[in-house]
Short mmCIF file of C-alpha atoms and ligand atoms in Angstrom, two decimals:
data_model
loop_
_atom_site.label_atom_id
_atom_site.label_comp_id
_atom_site.label_asym_id
_atom_site.label_seq_id
_atom_site.Cartn_x
_atom_site.Cartn_y
_atom_site.Cartn_z
CA UNK A 1 126.39 15.36 -113.04
CA UNK A 2 123.57 13.83 -115.08
CA UNK A 3 123.97 10.61 -113.08
CA UNK A 4 123.40 12.46 -109.82
CA UNK A 5 120.34 14.28 -111.15
CA UNK A 6 118.91 10.95 -112.35
CA UNK A 7 119.57 9.52 -108.87
CA UNK A 8 117.74 12.47 -107.28
CA UNK A 9 114.78 12.03 -109.62
CA UNK A 10 114.72 8.28 -108.87
CA UNK A 11 114.76 8.95 -105.10
CA UNK A 12 111.86 11.37 -105.50
CA UNK A 13 109.95 8.89 -107.66
CA UNK A 14 110.42 6.03 -105.18
CA UNK A 15 109.37 8.36 -102.33
CA UNK A 16 106.23 9.39 -104.23
CA UNK A 17 105.39 5.76 -105.02
CA UNK A 18 105.75 4.84 -101.35
CA UNK A 19 103.69 7.87 -100.30
CA UNK A 20 106.45 9.27 -98.07
CA UNK A 21 105.90 12.89 -97.02
CA UNK A 22 107.41 15.60 -99.23
CA UNK A 23 109.59 16.75 -96.34
CA UNK A 24 111.23 13.28 -96.07
CA UNK A 25 111.82 13.22 -99.83
CA UNK A 26 113.47 16.64 -99.74
CA UNK A 27 115.65 15.43 -96.85
CA UNK A 28 116.85 12.46 -98.94
CA UNK A 29 117.73 14.79 -101.81
CA UNK A 30 119.52 17.10 -99.34
CA UNK A 31 121.59 14.14 -98.09
CA UNK A 32 122.47 13.21 -101.69
CA UNK A 33 123.46 16.82 -102.42
CA UNK A 34 125.64 16.99 -99.28
CA UNK A 35 127.30 13.68 -100.30
CA UNK A 36 128.11 14.98 -103.77
CA UNK A 37 129.52 18.23 -102.34
CA UNK A 38 131.68 16.22 -99.91
CA UNK A 39 133.00 14.11 -102.83
CA UNK A 40 133.78 17.25 -104.81
CA UNK A 41 135.67 18.93 -101.98
CA UNK A 42 137.41 16.01 -100.28
CA UNK A 43 138.50 13.75 -103.15
CA UNK A 44 141.57 14.81 -105.21
CA UNK A 45 141.32 16.13 -108.78
CA UNK A 46 140.91 13.38 -111.33
CA UNK A 47 139.43 10.83 -108.87
CA UNK A 48 136.92 8.72 -110.84
CA UNK A 49 134.10 9.33 -108.34
CA UNK A 50 134.70 13.09 -108.51
CA UNK A 51 134.80 12.97 -112.32
CA UNK A 52 131.61 10.90 -112.34
CA UNK A 53 129.67 13.44 -110.25
CA UNK A 54 130.80 16.47 -112.28
CA UNK A 55 134.32 17.79 -112.14
CA UNK A 56 133.59 21.31 -110.89
CA UNK A 57 132.12 21.89 -107.35
CA UNK A 58 131.13 25.46 -108.34
CA UNK A 59 128.37 24.07 -110.54
CA UNK A 60 126.91 22.19 -107.57
CA UNK A 61 127.20 25.24 -105.32
CA UNK A 62 125.37 27.30 -107.95
CA UNK A 63 122.62 24.65 -108.17
CA UNK A 64 122.33 24.51 -104.34
CA UNK A 65 122.16 28.32 -104.14
CA UNK A 66 119.37 28.40 -106.76
CA UNK A 67 117.47 25.72 -104.84
CA UNK A 68 117.79 27.67 -101.57
CA UNK A 69 116.57 30.83 -103.34
CA UNK A 70 113.46 29.10 -104.72
CA UNK A 71 112.77 27.57 -101.25
CA UNK A 72 113.08 30.96 -99.52
CA UNK A 73 110.83 32.61 -102.14
CA UNK A 74 108.12 29.93 -101.65
CA UNK A 75 108.30 30.26 -97.86
CA UNK A 76 108.00 34.06 -98.10
CA UNK A 77 105.03 33.76 -100.45
CA UNK A 78 103.27 31.30 -98.12
CA UNK A 79 103.86 33.55 -95.08
CA UNK A 80 102.42 36.52 -96.99
CA UNK A 81 99.38 34.49 -98.05
CA UNK A 82 98.81 33.31 -94.47
CA UNK A 83 98.87 36.92 -93.29
CA UNK A 84 96.40 38.23 -95.84
CA UNK A 85 94.22 35.09 -95.60
CA UNK A 86 94.10 34.10 -91.92
CA UNK A 87 93.34 30.42 -91.45
CA UNK A 88 90.80 31.05 -88.68
CA UNK A 89 87.62 31.07 -90.69
CA UNK A 90 84.85 33.24 -89.43
CA UNK A 91 81.65 31.29 -89.79
CA UNK A 92 79.30 32.71 -92.41
CA UNK A 93 76.48 34.83 -91.00
CA UNK A 94 73.48 32.63 -90.27
CA UNK A 95 69.94 33.47 -89.29
CA UNK A 96 69.45 32.64 -85.60
CA UNK A 97 68.60 28.98 -85.01
CA UNK A 98 69.46 27.88 -88.54
CA UNK A 99 72.42 25.74 -89.51
CA UNK A 100 75.00 25.96 -92.25
CA UNK A 101 75.68 22.71 -94.12
CA UNK A 102 79.01 22.32 -92.35
CA UNK A 103 77.29 22.64 -88.96
CA UNK A 104 74.77 19.91 -89.78
CA UNK A 105 77.73 17.68 -90.56
CA UNK A 106 79.51 18.72 -87.34
CA UNK A 107 76.49 17.81 -85.16
CA UNK A 108 75.48 14.70 -87.15
CA UNK A 109 76.13 12.34 -84.20
CA UNK A 110 73.74 14.39 -82.06
CA UNK A 111 71.10 14.72 -84.73
CA UNK A 112 70.83 10.92 -85.13
CA UNK A 113 70.08 10.55 -81.40
CA UNK A 114 66.34 10.18 -80.92
CA UNK A 115 66.47 12.11 -77.62
CA UNK A 116 68.24 15.10 -79.21
CA UNK A 117 67.66 15.14 -82.98
CA UNK A 118 67.27 18.29 -85.05
CA UNK A 119 65.00 20.09 -82.54
CA UNK A 120 67.44 19.38 -79.69
CA UNK A 121 70.39 20.63 -81.70
CA UNK A 122 68.44 23.78 -82.55
CA UNK A 123 67.65 24.26 -78.86
CA UNK A 124 71.38 23.93 -78.09
CA UNK A 125 72.21 26.54 -80.71
CA UNK A 126 69.77 29.08 -79.33
CA UNK A 127 70.70 28.35 -75.68
CA UNK A 128 72.63 30.87 -73.58
CA UNK A 129 74.68 29.29 -70.80
CA UNK A 130 76.71 31.09 -68.13
CA UNK A 131 79.69 29.33 -66.56
CA UNK A 132 81.04 30.68 -63.27
CA UNK A 133 84.75 30.00 -63.10
CA UNK A 134 87.12 28.92 -65.89
CA UNK A 135 89.10 26.55 -63.66
CA UNK A 136 89.10 22.78 -63.11
CA UNK A 137 85.35 22.18 -63.56
CA UNK A 138 84.95 25.09 -65.98
CA UNK A 139 87.54 23.60 -68.36
CA UNK A 140 85.65 20.48 -69.49
CA UNK A 141 82.32 22.27 -69.15
CA UNK A 142 83.37 25.02 -71.57
CA UNK A 143 84.97 22.67 -74.08
CA UNK A 144 82.10 20.18 -74.12
CA UNK A 145 79.37 22.82 -74.26
CA UNK A 146 81.20 24.41 -77.20
CA UNK A 147 81.68 21.06 -78.92
CA UNK A 148 78.01 20.18 -78.34
CA UNK A 149 77.01 23.37 -80.16
CA UNK A 150 75.67 25.58 -77.35
CA UNK A 151 75.20 28.85 -79.24
CA UNK A 152 76.15 31.40 -76.58
CA UNK A 153 78.55 30.69 -73.72
CA UNK A 154 79.31 33.31 -71.08
CA UNK A 155 82.24 32.76 -68.71
CA UNK A 156 83.16 34.87 -65.70
CA UNK A 157 86.46 34.62 -63.78
CA UNK A 158 88.91 37.22 -62.47
CA UNK A 159 91.97 34.94 -62.31
CA UNK A 160 94.85 34.53 -64.73
CA UNK A 161 96.34 31.21 -65.84
CA UNK A 162 99.05 29.91 -63.49
CA UNK A 163 101.50 27.06 -63.85
CA UNK A 164 99.84 25.17 -60.97
CA UNK A 165 96.48 25.22 -62.81
CA UNK A 166 97.69 23.20 -65.78
CA UNK A 167 97.68 19.82 -63.97
CA UNK A 168 93.86 19.77 -64.36
CA UNK A 169 92.56 22.92 -66.13
CA UNK A 170 92.75 21.55 -69.66
CA UNK A 171 91.15 24.55 -71.35
CA UNK A 172 94.38 26.49 -70.70
CA UNK A 173 97.85 25.90 -72.13
CA UNK A 174 101.43 26.46 -71.05
CA UNK A 175 101.85 29.30 -73.55
CA UNK A 176 98.89 31.15 -72.00
CA UNK A 177 100.31 31.34 -68.45
CA UNK A 178 99.67 34.91 -67.25
CA UNK A 179 96.69 35.41 -69.61
CA UNK A 180 93.32 36.07 -67.93
CA UNK A 181 91.56 32.70 -67.76
CA UNK A 182 88.43 33.92 -69.55
CA UNK A 183 90.45 35.05 -72.59
CA UNK A 184 92.50 31.85 -72.58
CA UNK A 185 89.23 29.88 -72.48
CA UNK A 186 87.79 32.02 -75.27
CA UNK A 187 90.77 31.15 -77.48
CA UNK A 188 90.29 27.43 -76.80
CA UNK A 189 86.52 27.55 -77.38
CA UNK A 190 86.82 29.47 -80.67
CA UNK A 191 89.46 26.99 -81.83
CA UNK A 192 87.17 24.08 -80.93
CA UNK A 193 84.02 25.50 -82.49
CA UNK A 194 84.01 28.78 -84.45
CA UNK A 195 80.19 28.69 -84.58
CA UNK A 196 79.91 29.47 -80.86
CA UNK A 197 79.57 32.99 -79.44
CA UNK A 198 81.76 33.44 -76.35
CA UNK A 199 81.22 36.24 -73.85
CA UNK A 200 84.23 36.48 -71.51
CA UNK A 201 83.82 38.55 -68.32
CA UNK A 202 87.20 39.19 -66.75
CA UNK A 203 85.99 40.23 -63.32
CA UNK A 204 84.81 38.88 -60.01
CA UNK A 205 81.14 37.93 -59.67
CA UNK A 206 79.74 40.48 -57.23
CA UNK A 207 76.27 41.23 -55.87
CA UNK A 208 75.98 44.49 -57.84
CA UNK A 209 76.16 42.78 -61.27
CA UNK A 210 74.85 39.30 -60.62
CA UNK A 211 71.15 39.96 -61.34
CA UNK A 212 71.72 41.74 -64.66
CA UNK A 213 74.27 39.15 -65.75
CA UNK A 214 72.16 36.06 -64.93
CA UNK A 215 69.09 37.61 -66.56
CA UNK A 216 70.81 37.24 -69.94
CA UNK A 217 71.22 33.46 -69.63
CA UNK A 218 68.99 30.37 -69.51
CA UNK A 219 71.04 28.15 -67.20
CA UNK A 220 73.90 28.89 -64.78
CA UNK A 221 76.76 26.48 -64.07
CA UNK A 222 78.79 26.90 -60.90
CA UNK A 223 82.19 25.30 -60.58
CA UNK A 224 83.82 27.67 -58.10
CA UNK A 225 85.28 26.63 -54.77
CA UNK A 226 84.31 29.84 -53.00
CA UNK A 227 81.32 29.47 -50.69
CA UNK A 228 80.39 33.19 -50.74
CA UNK A 229 80.08 32.97 -54.52
CA UNK A 230 78.10 29.73 -54.28
CA UNK A 231 75.43 31.28 -52.03
CA UNK A 232 75.26 34.43 -54.16
CA UNK A 233 74.85 32.36 -57.33
CA UNK A 234 72.18 30.17 -55.73
CA UNK A 235 70.13 33.07 -54.33
CA UNK A 236 70.18 34.85 -57.69
CA UNK A 237 69.22 31.71 -59.62
CA UNK A 238 66.29 31.14 -57.22
CA UNK A 239 65.16 34.78 -57.53
CA UNK A 240 65.27 34.63 -61.33
CA UNK A 241 63.92 31.05 -61.62
CA UNK A 242 67.02 29.79 -63.47
CA UNK A 243 68.23 26.19 -63.09
CA UNK A 244 71.64 25.91 -61.43
CA UNK A 245 73.99 23.05 -62.28
CA UNK A 246 76.55 22.98 -59.47
CA UNK A 247 79.38 20.63 -58.63
CA UNK A 248 82.12 20.52 -56.04
CA UNK A 249 85.32 18.54 -55.57
CA UNK A 250 87.45 17.32 -52.74
CA UNK A 251 90.73 15.46 -53.24
CA UNK A 252 89.34 12.31 -54.91
CA UNK A 253 85.59 12.86 -54.75
CA UNK A 254 83.14 14.93 -56.72
CA UNK A 255 79.46 15.72 -56.29
CA UNK A 256 76.94 17.21 -58.68
CA UNK A 257 73.28 18.16 -58.65
CA UNK A 258 70.79 20.33 -60.51
CA UNK A 259 69.25 22.87 -58.13
CA UNK A 260 65.95 24.13 -59.46
CA UNK A 261 63.15 25.07 -57.01
CA UNK A 262 61.07 26.41 -59.92
CA UNK A 263 60.78 22.74 -60.98
CA UNK A 264 60.29 21.41 -57.46
CA UNK A 265 63.93 20.49 -56.93
CA UNK A 266 65.73 21.84 -53.86
CA UNK A 267 68.01 24.87 -54.07
CA UNK A 268 71.62 24.78 -52.95
CA UNK A 269 70.71 26.35 -49.59
CA UNK A 270 68.08 23.66 -48.91
CA UNK A 271 70.90 21.10 -48.97
CA UNK A 272 73.70 23.23 -47.52
CA UNK A 273 71.97 25.80 -45.29
CA UNK A 274 75.28 27.00 -43.90
CA UNK A 275 78.72 27.33 -45.44
CA UNK A 276 81.11 24.74 -44.04
CA UNK A 277 83.76 25.87 -41.60
CA UNK A 278 86.75 26.89 -43.76
CA UNK A 279 88.91 24.69 -41.51
CA UNK A 280 86.81 21.65 -42.53
CA UNK A 281 86.63 22.57 -46.20
CA UNK A 282 90.18 23.19 -47.38
CA UNK A 283 90.60 24.52 -50.91
CA UNK A 284 92.20 22.58 -53.79
CA UNK A 285 95.40 24.54 -53.17
CA UNK A 286 95.58 23.34 -49.57
CA UNK A 287 94.28 19.78 -49.90
CA UNK A 288 95.21 18.88 -53.48
CA UNK A 289 92.94 17.38 -56.14
CA UNK A 290 93.34 14.50 -58.59
CA UNK A 291 93.95 15.99 -62.07
CA UNK A 292 91.36 14.03 -64.10
CA UNK A 293 88.64 14.33 -61.40
CA UNK A 294 87.36 17.76 -62.53
CA UNK A 295 87.35 16.29 -66.05
CA UNK A 296 84.92 13.55 -64.96
CA UNK A 297 82.64 15.80 -62.88
CA UNK A 298 82.84 18.79 -65.28
CA UNK A 299 81.83 16.52 -68.16
CA UNK A 300 78.84 15.42 -66.03
CA UNK A 301 77.90 19.09 -65.61
CA UNK A 302 77.97 19.49 -69.40
CA UNK A 303 75.82 16.33 -69.74
CA UNK A 304 73.21 17.68 -67.27
CA UNK A 305 73.17 21.01 -69.11
CA UNK A 306 72.62 19.39 -72.52
CA UNK A 307 69.79 17.32 -70.96
CA UNK A 308 68.16 20.43 -69.49
CA UNK A 309 68.35 22.25 -72.83
CA UNK A 310 67.12 19.39 -75.01
CA UNK A 311 64.72 17.74 -72.56
CA UNK A 312 66.53 14.40 -72.97
CA UNK A 313 66.27 11.93 -70.09
CA UNK A 314 65.87 13.17 -66.53
CA UNK A 315 68.21 15.77 -65.05
CA UNK A 316 69.63 15.36 -61.52
CA UNK A 317 66.69 17.22 -59.98
CA UNK A 318 66.50 16.43 -56.27
CA UNK A 319 69.38 14.01 -56.57
CA UNK A 320 73.06 14.31 -55.84
CA UNK A 321 75.46 12.11 -57.73
CA UNK A 322 78.65 11.40 -55.80
CA UNK A 323 81.68 9.99 -57.60
CA UNK A 324 84.55 8.47 -55.63
CA UNK A 325 87.53 8.32 -57.97
CA UNK A 326 89.78 6.46 -55.54
CA UNK A 327 87.53 3.37 -55.54
CA UNK A 328 85.75 3.88 -58.87
CA UNK A 329 82.36 4.09 -57.16
CA UNK A 330 79.39 6.35 -57.72
CA UNK A 331 76.15 6.63 -55.82
CA UNK A 332 73.10 8.87 -55.80
CA UNK A 333 71.39 10.34 -52.79
CA UNK A 334 67.93 11.90 -52.77
CA UNK A 335 67.70 15.59 -51.83
CA UNK A 336 64.55 17.25 -50.55
CA UNK A 337 63.39 20.84 -50.57
CA UNK A 338 63.47 22.46 -47.18
CA UNK A 339 60.12 24.25 -46.62
CA UNK A 340 61.92 26.59 -44.21
CA UNK A 341 64.82 27.29 -46.57
CA UNK A 342 65.93 30.89 -46.12
CA UNK A 343 66.38 31.25 -49.90
CA UNK A 344 63.58 29.32 -51.62
CA UNK A 345 61.21 28.57 -48.67
CA UNK A 346 58.71 31.28 -49.67
CA UNK A 347 58.42 30.23 -53.34
ZN1 LIG B 1 66.14 26.26 -50.84
#
């Protein structure tokens, strides 16, 4: 029996020296234990191998039972600890606009950028951004805004996660099918960055709430594929003087611009005075859409938003960036304000 115990200790020692994970080392010892038990039960009485590994199998069974008991006790203790001490750490309360040490470390790669720096990161932290739609474009937008350290992120959507969404809507997961998208997104955002405040609105964006809702935010991002919503969002942003970062997708192509008549850029209605005929503008469900495409264009929306907040570079004011995924091409076209625009013409 001593020989076997020495073998087990040697196995453990070699494992430790080679830095193998504890689980692998325990597996090796389990295999050794099973081998010894097999020898004890299969070989006849008096066989030298059986004698050499201890003559009585009951001793080994007792040892195995004790081991299992200790293992079960440890597991139980760990489960209890996890329940009383949840792993999800709530960030310590901070004065608005100030950073905990761990946040400074988190945003270090932003803070070293001359165009962002400490003041830019502070501006991100105090910014309040509203995202319309937690779908294909909303997914990367929400994750990247959270990762970038945008302090308050609102998200409005009345849908629930469906299996057909998961090909491109990376903020959601298979296990959250059936969950309202805004709550699924909230879970993902909090997991990405616990220092962000998320405000989920599980409802449709309607004319009766839009003014009050937008008034609470600095910038609005629109990634919906519903033209009624697009015009409502645009008119409200114009009325309140809020910049609107809007993008749209077709099968393999995406377009993005920053609509902001308060800063002499056109509004959405200047460029698209009338909604396209539904027959000419099929939805993603009808026409299909390349899975990574909303990732590319949604990430561009997050980039434009970070630029607007921090003042870095020049946002896509009066310009539309068009990305053609099928041929790997992008181009920019100039957009002009329409002095007779029914929405912003009188500003
Ligand atoms: Zn306009």
